[in-house]
Amino acid sequence: MAQESNELMDKLTALCKRRGFIFQSSEIYGGIGGFWDYGPLGVELKRNLKEAWWQDVVRRRDDVVGLDCSIIMNPKVWEASGHVNNFNDPMVDCKSCKARFRADKVFTVIVREQSDGGTNTLIDKGVEADDPNSALSEAIATANSDTRRRVLKSQGKLDQVVFRADRIPEGQIAKCPKCAGELTEARKFNMMFKSHAGAMEDSASIVYLRPETAQGIFCNYKNVLDTTRLRMPMGIAQIGKSFRNEINPRNYTFRSREFEQMEIEFFCHPSEADKWYEYWRDARYKWYVDLGLKSSKLHLRNHEPDELAHYARACADIEYEFPFGTSELEGVANRTDYDLTQHQKFSGKDMTYFDDQTKERYIPFVIEPSGGVDRGVLAFLCEAYTEDQAPDENGKMQTRTLMRFHPRLAPVKVAVFPLVKKEGMPEVAEKIYRDCQAAGLASFYDEKGAVGRRYRRQDEAGTPFCVTVDGQTLTDQTVTVRDRDSLNQDRIPADKVLAYVQEKLK
Ligand code: GAP
């Protein structure tokens, strides 16, 4: 299973490089961990995802408006938000091989078998895993079932698992997963990238690259209220870059150091927060399903009460089954009035809302659906990757690789080909292509090579429709439109191609 998943990721990353979806950043210099570039097809896919989000959560709603904040903000923002003090990953170094790990990813699970004489046998395992729950379950599963088991230990986030499972929290032994060497104590490592604003590089000029877009929204919430007619409940949405100095960037673009977020802060009366939380959690889950992530691979995981951050009243993760494991795409949280209260405290500015109808003044609660653009793109790439059997131009069955993107997300919507490069076919094909292009459809014209090979190239790019001008076109002005997934070919009038594709894209 693990091998199959690795193979799938290998094939996908190879396709992404070969076809221009994703490249390593600064590849000619050997790359740089945690940074990625999107090629011509990738940037279209990413833009389409952001566009779909913006259309659905901003333009098609009356109660949400957009915002675009600066990446670098007054450093006090990050004191108020808690990032300066709390945005830390506990980190351990191996004293022998010098490898560095996130402490909550390298832990030793100790299963203690208690004997009558009071002596203990320790079975310890060094585990590096993305999911502490699965590593823990594995340790429990392999323990002797006759003995009273206690899974002890943990560092960082594992405590949650340990307490939830009612295990005895006790000492811990951690070893390097690479060489079994001794590890240092866990040390705090702040994940915000630092820089300096202005000519002086001293402590007074320190600034941070934002680790989330949310704080820019909180800081502007009063500006937005003052400049629009919005009343509670109302939301502010933003798409933008965020930066986190992840200790261990991994799984392709999944955990990057520079990435984009699409976040909504939805402000409401405290008494309505539970209702809006459920609304956004379910709406955001459905959004991914509607865009093509199969619900069998998509999970909505409600956090247990003891998993919640101290300021959150409820939280759910929208998770996707990636080939490398099930992980979070988007989190939806009821953040209460924590953020606005913090900013009121640190800035000294009034963050209350006055309802002129009820005459009530209050600090609104905030529901936050916070998604990652790059994780979304990766999930849609994984979901789209398909191999099937299809006949080639000689009728022989061949393995075909295709990207089954939802037409709304597909980087290229329509490709137009003349069957051969003569007899006036290129001219007719080029006119159809130009008409589609002028109408704003991402379109592609190709007259080179065998038509079967041209179809295959578009299948790999995920183009949903391929239009071919052939001999019949010259007599009856019809063309074929090939559907990427079913391989069905419709014959339609050449001057109806644009309307046909537009209809299918709706
Ligand atoms: N404002 C809340 C917030 O930032 P988060 O769970 O830390 O919450 C929200 O991040 C989303 O941002 C995640 O669900 C994920 O999709 C994306 N994200 C977070 N860290 C990321 C990283 N290192 N690389 C790629 N995407 C990341």
XYZ file of C-alpha atoms and ligand atoms in Angstrom:
533
model
C 0.000 0.000 0.000
C 2.761 2.422 1.034
C 4.697 1.431 -2.075
C 1.660 2.064 -4.299
C 1.211 5.475 -2.703
C 4.865 6.350 -3.244
C 4.586 5.226 -6.854
C 1.519 7.396 -7.346
C 3.290 10.433 -5.863
C 6.337 9.723 -8.050
C 4.178 9.548 -11.160
C 2.286 12.677 -10.213
C 5.383 14.740 -9.455
C 6.979 13.549 -12.706
C 3.864 14.598 -14.650
C 3.772 17.963 -12.855
C 7.369 18.642 -13.858
C 7.060 17.252 -17.397
C 3.879 19.151 -18.220
C 4.665 22.380 -16.399
C 2.407 22.274 -13.353
C 5.009 22.551 -10.577
C 8.764 23.131 -10.563
C 11.261 23.222 -7.741
C 12.093 26.803 -6.800
C 15.558 27.912 -8.028
C 16.033 24.474 -9.510
C 19.171 25.398 -11.457
C 20.886 25.998 -8.102
C 19.727 22.722 -6.611
C 16.394 24.037 -5.312
C 15.529 25.224 -1.813
C 13.517 23.179 0.672
C 9.907 24.196 1.125
C 9.635 26.560 -1.856
C 7.899 25.765 -5.154
C 7.100 27.429 -8.464
C 3.979 26.929 -10.555
C 4.529 26.500 -14.302
C 2.193 27.550 -17.140
C -0.419 24.846 -16.432
C 0.007 25.006 -12.653
C -0.532 28.733 -12.442
C -3.783 28.408 -14.424
C -4.986 25.620 -12.135
C -4.096 27.612 -9.041
C -5.734 30.779 -10.359
C -8.869 28.808 -11.250
C -9.053 27.417 -7.713
C -8.684 30.883 -6.180
C -11.143 32.310 -8.685
C -13.719 29.614 -7.862
C -13.291 30.358 -4.138
C -13.550 34.140 -4.656
C -16.632 33.765 -6.858
C -18.354 31.457 -4.396
C -17.518 33.111 -1.080
C -17.354 36.792 -2.093
C -19.045 37.678 -5.384
C -22.031 35.370 -5.059
C -22.821 36.506 -1.507
C -24.255 39.698 -0.014
C -22.642 39.266 3.380
C -18.932 38.786 2.517
C -16.505 41.317 1.041
C -12.872 40.983 0.018
C -9.649 42.492 1.292
C -5.989 42.476 0.291
C -3.602 43.291 3.157
C 0.140 43.834 3.250
C 2.336 40.871 4.104
C 4.458 42.836 6.565
C 2.487 44.477 9.345
C 3.303 46.368 12.534
C 5.105 43.753 14.703
C 2.684 44.472 17.549
C 0.058 42.604 15.516
C 2.012 39.405 16.094
C 2.383 40.101 19.812
C -1.373 40.567 20.097
C -2.133 37.470 18.053
C 0.190 35.372 20.210
C 2.519 34.446 17.342
C 5.609 36.071 18.874
C 5.301 33.995 22.035
C 3.416 30.919 20.977
C 4.013 30.207 17.298
C 6.684 27.699 18.147
C 7.463 24.202 17.144
C 9.305 22.212 19.783
C 12.424 20.937 18.060
C 15.016 18.308 18.921
C 18.483 17.709 17.461
C 20.316 14.412 17.312
C 23.562 14.733 19.240
C 25.231 12.134 16.991
C 24.095 12.689 13.386
C 22.914 16.305 13.937
C 19.578 15.688 12.187
C 16.804 17.982 13.385
C 13.200 16.950 13.933
C 9.982 18.430 15.176
C 9.678 17.061 18.680
C 6.061 16.092 18.219
C 7.027 14.043 15.169
C 9.796 12.147 16.902
C 8.658 10.522 20.026
C 9.120 7.347 21.847
C 6.057 5.420 22.751
C 6.660 3.283 25.774
C 4.408 0.383 26.501
C 4.880 -0.680 30.067
C 3.985 -4.195 31.079
C 3.427 -4.267 34.816
C 4.393 -7.513 36.484
C 3.334 -8.651 39.987
C 6.748 -7.973 41.409
C 6.427 -4.365 40.406
C 9.225 -4.510 37.848
C 8.556 -3.011 34.481
C 9.441 -4.066 30.999
C 9.765 -1.202 28.604
C 9.150 -1.623 24.933
C 10.119 1.583 23.288
C 9.837 2.622 19.690
C 11.260 5.646 17.953
C 8.617 6.730 15.521
C 8.581 9.489 12.984
C 5.106 9.985 11.716
C 2.892 12.707 10.414
C 0.050 11.355 12.400
C 0.859 10.720 16.054
C -2.461 8.893 16.427
C -1.507 6.227 13.923
C 1.950 5.752 15.444
C 0.384 5.440 18.835
C -2.209 2.949 17.612
C 0.567 0.923 16.055
C 2.433 0.806 19.348
C -0.688 -0.274 21.201
C -1.490 -2.890 18.588
C 1.927 -4.495 18.843
C 1.939 -4.680 22.625
C 1.214 -7.891 24.522
C -2.538 -8.043 24.941
C -2.347 -9.957 28.241
C -0.701 -7.193 30.101
C -2.089 -4.002 31.385
C -0.944 -1.517 28.852
C -0.024 1.980 29.452
C 1.247 4.056 26.623
C 3.378 6.631 28.245
C 5.145 9.652 27.082
C 4.957 12.381 24.803
C 6.179 15.746 23.837
C 4.231 18.589 22.351
C 0.988 17.726 20.672
C 1.111 14.091 21.587
C -0.019 15.039 25.067
C -3.450 15.521 23.602
C -3.536 11.973 22.370
C -2.189 10.606 25.580
C -4.680 12.381 27.748
C -7.579 11.696 25.470
C -6.820 8.021 25.479
C -6.586 8.181 29.269
C -3.014 6.992 29.291
C -0.674 7.653 32.136
C 1.487 10.625 31.278
C 4.925 9.761 32.543
C 8.558 10.131 31.503
C 9.811 9.664 28.000
C 12.752 8.309 26.118
C 13.295 9.725 22.676
C 15.885 8.497 20.218
C 16.931 9.718 16.797
C 14.791 7.902 14.203
C 17.747 7.940 11.787
C 20.655 6.678 13.921
C 19.054 5.952 17.336
C 21.392 8.564 18.795
C 20.593 10.643 21.840
C 18.380 13.660 21.266
C 18.673 17.087 22.838
C 15.921 18.503 25.017
C 13.082 19.983 22.997
C 13.740 23.648 22.256
C 11.308 26.260 21.052
C 11.740 27.434 17.495
C 9.619 30.351 16.329
C 8.316 29.681 12.852
C 7.898 33.293 11.738
C 10.372 34.558 9.143
C 12.039 37.739 10.382
C 13.346 40.696 8.449
C 14.127 44.360 9.113
C 12.192 47.366 7.852
C 14.379 50.386 7.113
C 18.109 50.921 7.062
C 18.913 49.850 10.620
C 19.170 46.162 11.381
C 18.460 46.334 15.103
C 15.789 44.941 17.387
C 13.621 48.028 16.878
C 13.380 47.382 13.137
C 12.394 43.699 13.307
C 9.378 42.800 11.203
C 7.796 39.469 10.354
C 6.481 37.936 7.157
C 2.895 37.101 8.074
C 2.330 33.454 9.012
C -1.415 33.784 8.278
C -3.599 36.253 6.409
C -6.217 36.327 9.174
C -4.637 39.038 11.329
C -4.786 41.574 8.489
C -8.524 40.995 8.408
C -8.958 41.514 12.161
C -6.941 44.730 11.989
C -9.150 46.051 9.176
C -12.502 44.898 10.481
C -13.481 48.394 11.637
C -12.314 49.967 8.360
C -14.487 47.556 6.423
C -17.526 48.210 8.621
C -17.017 51.966 8.322
C -16.714 51.915 4.540
C -19.466 49.481 3.593
C -23.125 49.079 4.485
C -22.457 45.696 6.055
C -23.992 44.813 9.403
C -23.586 41.713 11.551
C -23.374 38.949 10.523
C -20.731 39.733 7.902
C -17.550 38.265 6.569
C -14.226 39.443 5.162
C -12.306 37.196 2.788
C -8.705 37.319 1.715
C -6.362 35.274 -0.459
C -2.648 35.805 -0.029
C 0.818 34.525 0.678
C 1.800 33.345 4.139
C 5.204 32.247 5.338
C 6.224 29.729 7.970
C 9.747 28.574 8.623
C 8.691 24.937 8.813
C 11.424 22.779 10.318
C 10.556 19.885 8.135
C 8.889 20.918 4.856
C 7.663 17.734 3.228
C 5.249 15.855 1.027
C 5.813 17.957 -2.075
C 3.905 21.229 -1.734
C 1.848 20.005 1.237
C 4.037 21.579 3.899
C 5.859 24.520 2.356
C 7.590 27.525 3.824
C 5.891 29.943 1.439
C 2.280 29.195 0.578
C -1.049 30.838 -0.088
C -4.070 30.854 2.154
C -7.699 31.620 1.435
C -9.312 32.738 4.656
C -12.692 34.067 5.706
C -13.291 35.745 9.040
C -17.034 35.715 9.552
C -18.170 38.082 12.336
C -21.437 37.502 14.157
C -23.343 37.995 17.383
C -22.040 35.563 20.060
C -25.476 33.981 20.364
C -25.397 33.039 16.658
C -21.837 31.721 16.567
C -22.696 28.035 16.933
C -25.194 28.247 14.087
C -22.732 30.034 11.759
C -19.946 27.650 12.691
C -22.043 24.692 11.545
C -23.104 26.572 8.436
C -19.530 27.352 7.327
C -18.153 23.931 8.252
C -20.741 22.180 6.111
C -20.610 24.737 3.267
C -16.836 24.541 2.999
C -16.880 20.734 2.952
C -19.506 20.737 0.209
C -17.490 23.231 -1.823
C -14.628 20.757 -2.199
C -17.004 17.923 -3.101
C -18.733 20.063 -5.733
C -15.389 20.907 -7.323
C -14.553 17.259 -7.713
C -12.939 15.910 -4.535
C -14.768 12.650 -4.012
C -16.494 12.594 -0.670
C -15.073 9.112 0.022
C -11.600 10.685 0.162
C -12.712 13.825 1.925
C -13.371 13.767 5.651
C -14.838 16.237 8.035
C -13.169 15.669 11.389
C -14.647 17.457 14.365
C -12.033 18.188 17.014
C -12.504 16.655 20.430
C -13.008 19.268 23.174
C -9.521 18.592 24.582
C -7.928 19.172 21.162
C -9.218 22.729 20.907
C -7.005 25.782 21.227
C -7.821 27.616 24.473
C -9.685 30.386 22.628
C -11.656 28.126 20.267
C -15.138 26.872 21.037
C -15.331 24.426 18.149
C -13.100 23.362 15.305
C -13.263 20.918 12.414
C -10.685 19.879 9.849
C -11.580 19.173 6.256
C -9.125 16.403 5.483
C -8.190 14.676 2.238
C -6.720 11.219 1.739
C -3.461 12.142 0.020
C -1.286 9.244 -1.188
C 1.069 10.032 1.716
C -1.712 10.042 4.317
C -4.869 11.809 5.384
C -4.162 15.454 6.174
C -5.804 18.826 6.614
C -6.843 20.953 3.662
C -8.820 23.506 5.562
C -9.748 24.211 9.174
C -13.030 25.763 10.274
C -13.009 27.240 13.771
C -15.215 29.196 16.109
C -12.521 31.553 17.447
C -14.950 33.350 19.794
C -14.091 37.034 20.439
C -10.479 36.159 21.220
C -8.727 37.913 18.317
C -10.686 41.161 18.424
C -10.341 41.297 22.212
C -6.580 40.810 21.917
C -6.283 43.584 19.330
C -8.445 45.872 21.445
C -6.099 45.223 24.367
C -2.835 45.674 22.482
C -3.857 48.572 20.219
C -6.033 50.425 22.708
C -8.643 50.838 19.948
C -12.299 50.026 20.401
C -13.155 46.809 18.596
C -16.784 46.620 19.667
C -19.709 46.676 17.288
C -22.785 48.756 17.986
C -26.025 47.373 16.657
C -28.136 50.456 16.015
C -31.312 48.395 15.781
C -31.016 46.460 19.041
C -28.863 49.179 20.683
C -26.514 46.450 21.823
C -22.731 46.871 21.891
C -20.536 43.767 21.785
C -17.316 42.252 20.463
C -18.394 39.899 17.687
C -17.500 36.228 17.646
C -15.550 35.022 14.646
C -16.013 31.886 12.559
C -12.904 31.209 10.506
C -12.784 28.885 7.496
C -9.069 28.860 6.692
C -7.872 26.912 3.651
C -4.545 26.430 1.935
C -4.447 27.166 -1.795
C -1.402 24.977 -2.401
C -2.878 22.091 -0.423
C -6.077 22.511 -2.407
C -4.147 22.399 -5.679
C -2.276 19.308 -4.514
C -5.494 17.546 -3.519
C -7.100 18.315 -6.888
C -3.951 17.111 -8.679
C -3.991 13.839 -6.709
C -7.705 13.380 -7.315
C -7.409 14.144 -11.034
C -4.524 11.783 -11.793
C -5.975 8.770 -13.631
C -4.652 5.964 -15.764
C -7.086 4.122 -18.011
C -7.061 2.074 -21.199
C -7.977 3.795 -24.426
C -7.505 2.898 -28.098
C -4.720 4.684 -30.002
C -5.139 5.834 -33.627
C -4.638 2.239 -34.814
C -7.351 0.972 -32.507
C -4.821 -0.699 -30.176
C -5.560 -0.378 -26.456
C -2.923 1.669 -24.656
C -2.539 2.993 -21.141
C -3.613 6.597 -21.111
C -2.747 9.128 -18.416
C -5.288 11.852 -17.902
C -6.011 14.574 -15.387
C -9.730 14.555 -14.681
C -10.071 18.131 -13.464
C -13.484 19.653 -12.978
C -13.931 21.891 -16.061
C -14.022 24.941 -13.759
C -10.500 24.118 -12.564
C -8.980 22.770 -15.786
C -5.993 24.931 -16.819
C -6.979 24.773 -20.509
C -10.693 24.579 -21.319
C -10.553 23.815 -25.033
C -7.915 22.676 -27.525
C -8.490 23.087 -31.245
C -6.780 20.965 -33.901
C -6.885 20.738 -37.683
C -6.814 17.012 -38.528
C -4.100 17.703 -41.106
C -2.066 20.786 -41.858
C -3.581 21.392 -45.315
C -6.785 21.723 -47.366
C -7.847 24.848 -45.455
C -8.292 22.996 -42.153
C -5.743 25.086 -40.206
C -7.540 28.315 -41.142
C -10.925 27.037 -39.911
C -9.356 25.642 -36.732
C -7.466 28.808 -36.022
C -10.639 30.887 -36.321
C -12.420 28.692 -33.764
C -9.398 28.956 -31.482
C -9.241 32.757 -31.792
C -12.980 33.060 -31.078
C -12.634 30.967 -27.903
C -9.571 32.915 -26.841
C -11.288 36.269 -27.437
C -14.193 35.096 -25.267
C -11.748 34.629 -22.378
C -11.522 30.838 -22.462
C -8.068 29.423 -21.800
C -7.593 27.808 -25.231
C -4.858 25.965 -27.082
C -4.145 25.495 -30.783
C -2.061 22.560 -32.000
C -1.427 21.402 -35.544
C 1.772 19.395 -34.987
C 2.050 15.598 -35.107
C -0.496 12.789 -35.189
C -3.902 13.805 -33.869
C -3.878 10.893 -31.390
C -0.736 12.237 -29.813
C -2.220 15.713 -29.628
C -5.230 14.259 -27.769
C -2.893 12.497 -25.312
C -1.025 15.693 -24.560
C -4.295 17.436 -23.738
C -5.444 14.481 -21.618
C -2.320 14.895 -19.486
C -2.960 18.628 -19.201
C -6.541 17.885 -18.156
C -8.201 19.748 -21.061
C -11.872 18.722 -20.969
C -12.698 19.405 -24.647
C -10.722 18.877 -27.869
C -12.217 20.261 -31.087
C -11.057 18.750 -34.393
C -11.549 20.239 -37.837
C -11.556 17.430 -40.427
C -12.504 16.692 -44.045
C -16.227 16.779 -43.268
C -15.885 20.291 -41.822
C -15.022 21.551 -45.277
C -18.288 20.230 -46.722
C -20.819 20.733 -43.893
C -19.065 23.172 -41.483
C -19.262 20.752 -38.548
C -16.455 19.759 -36.179
C -15.992 17.017 -33.604
C -15.781 17.791 -29.882
C -14.076 15.023 -27.900
C -14.852 14.634 -24.210
C -11.687 13.921 -22.196
C -13.248 11.483 -19.732
C -15.777 9.519 -21.787
C -13.899 9.868 -25.106
C -17.309 10.477 -26.734
C -17.228 12.671 -29.804
C -20.098 15.047 -30.572
C -20.362 16.536 -34.034
C -21.579 20.118 -33.884
C -21.612 23.181 -36.170
C -18.226 24.925 -36.151
C -19.815 28.249 -35.238
C -21.438 26.710 -32.140
C -18.176 25.549 -30.496
C -17.868 28.527 -28.178
C -21.476 28.280 -26.977
C -21.103 24.495 -26.558
C -17.998 24.787 -24.352
C -19.431 27.700 -22.369
C -22.568 25.683 -21.657
C -20.508 22.715 -20.425
C -18.439 24.958 -18.172
C -21.478 26.307 -16.335
N -5.693 31.523 10.473
C -5.712 30.147 10.840
C -4.623 29.376 10.282
O -3.699 29.897 9.669
P -3.739 26.932 10.026
O -4.421 25.628 10.271
O -2.430 27.151 10.652
O -4.779 28.041 10.462
C -4.754 27.149 7.642
O -3.612 27.135 8.464
C -4.479 26.393 6.357
O -3.291 26.888 5.743
C -4.209 24.898 6.557
O -5.412 24.165 6.617
C -3.413 24.573 5.321
O -4.266 24.310 4.231
C -2.640 25.850 5.057
N -1.253 25.699 5.559
C -0.818 25.877 6.814
N 0.508 25.653 6.901
C 0.916 25.317 5.652
C 2.172 24.965 5.071
N 3.279 24.948 5.794
N 2.227 24.674 3.756
C 1.097 24.709 2.999
N -0.102 25.044 3.483
C -0.202 25.343 4.794
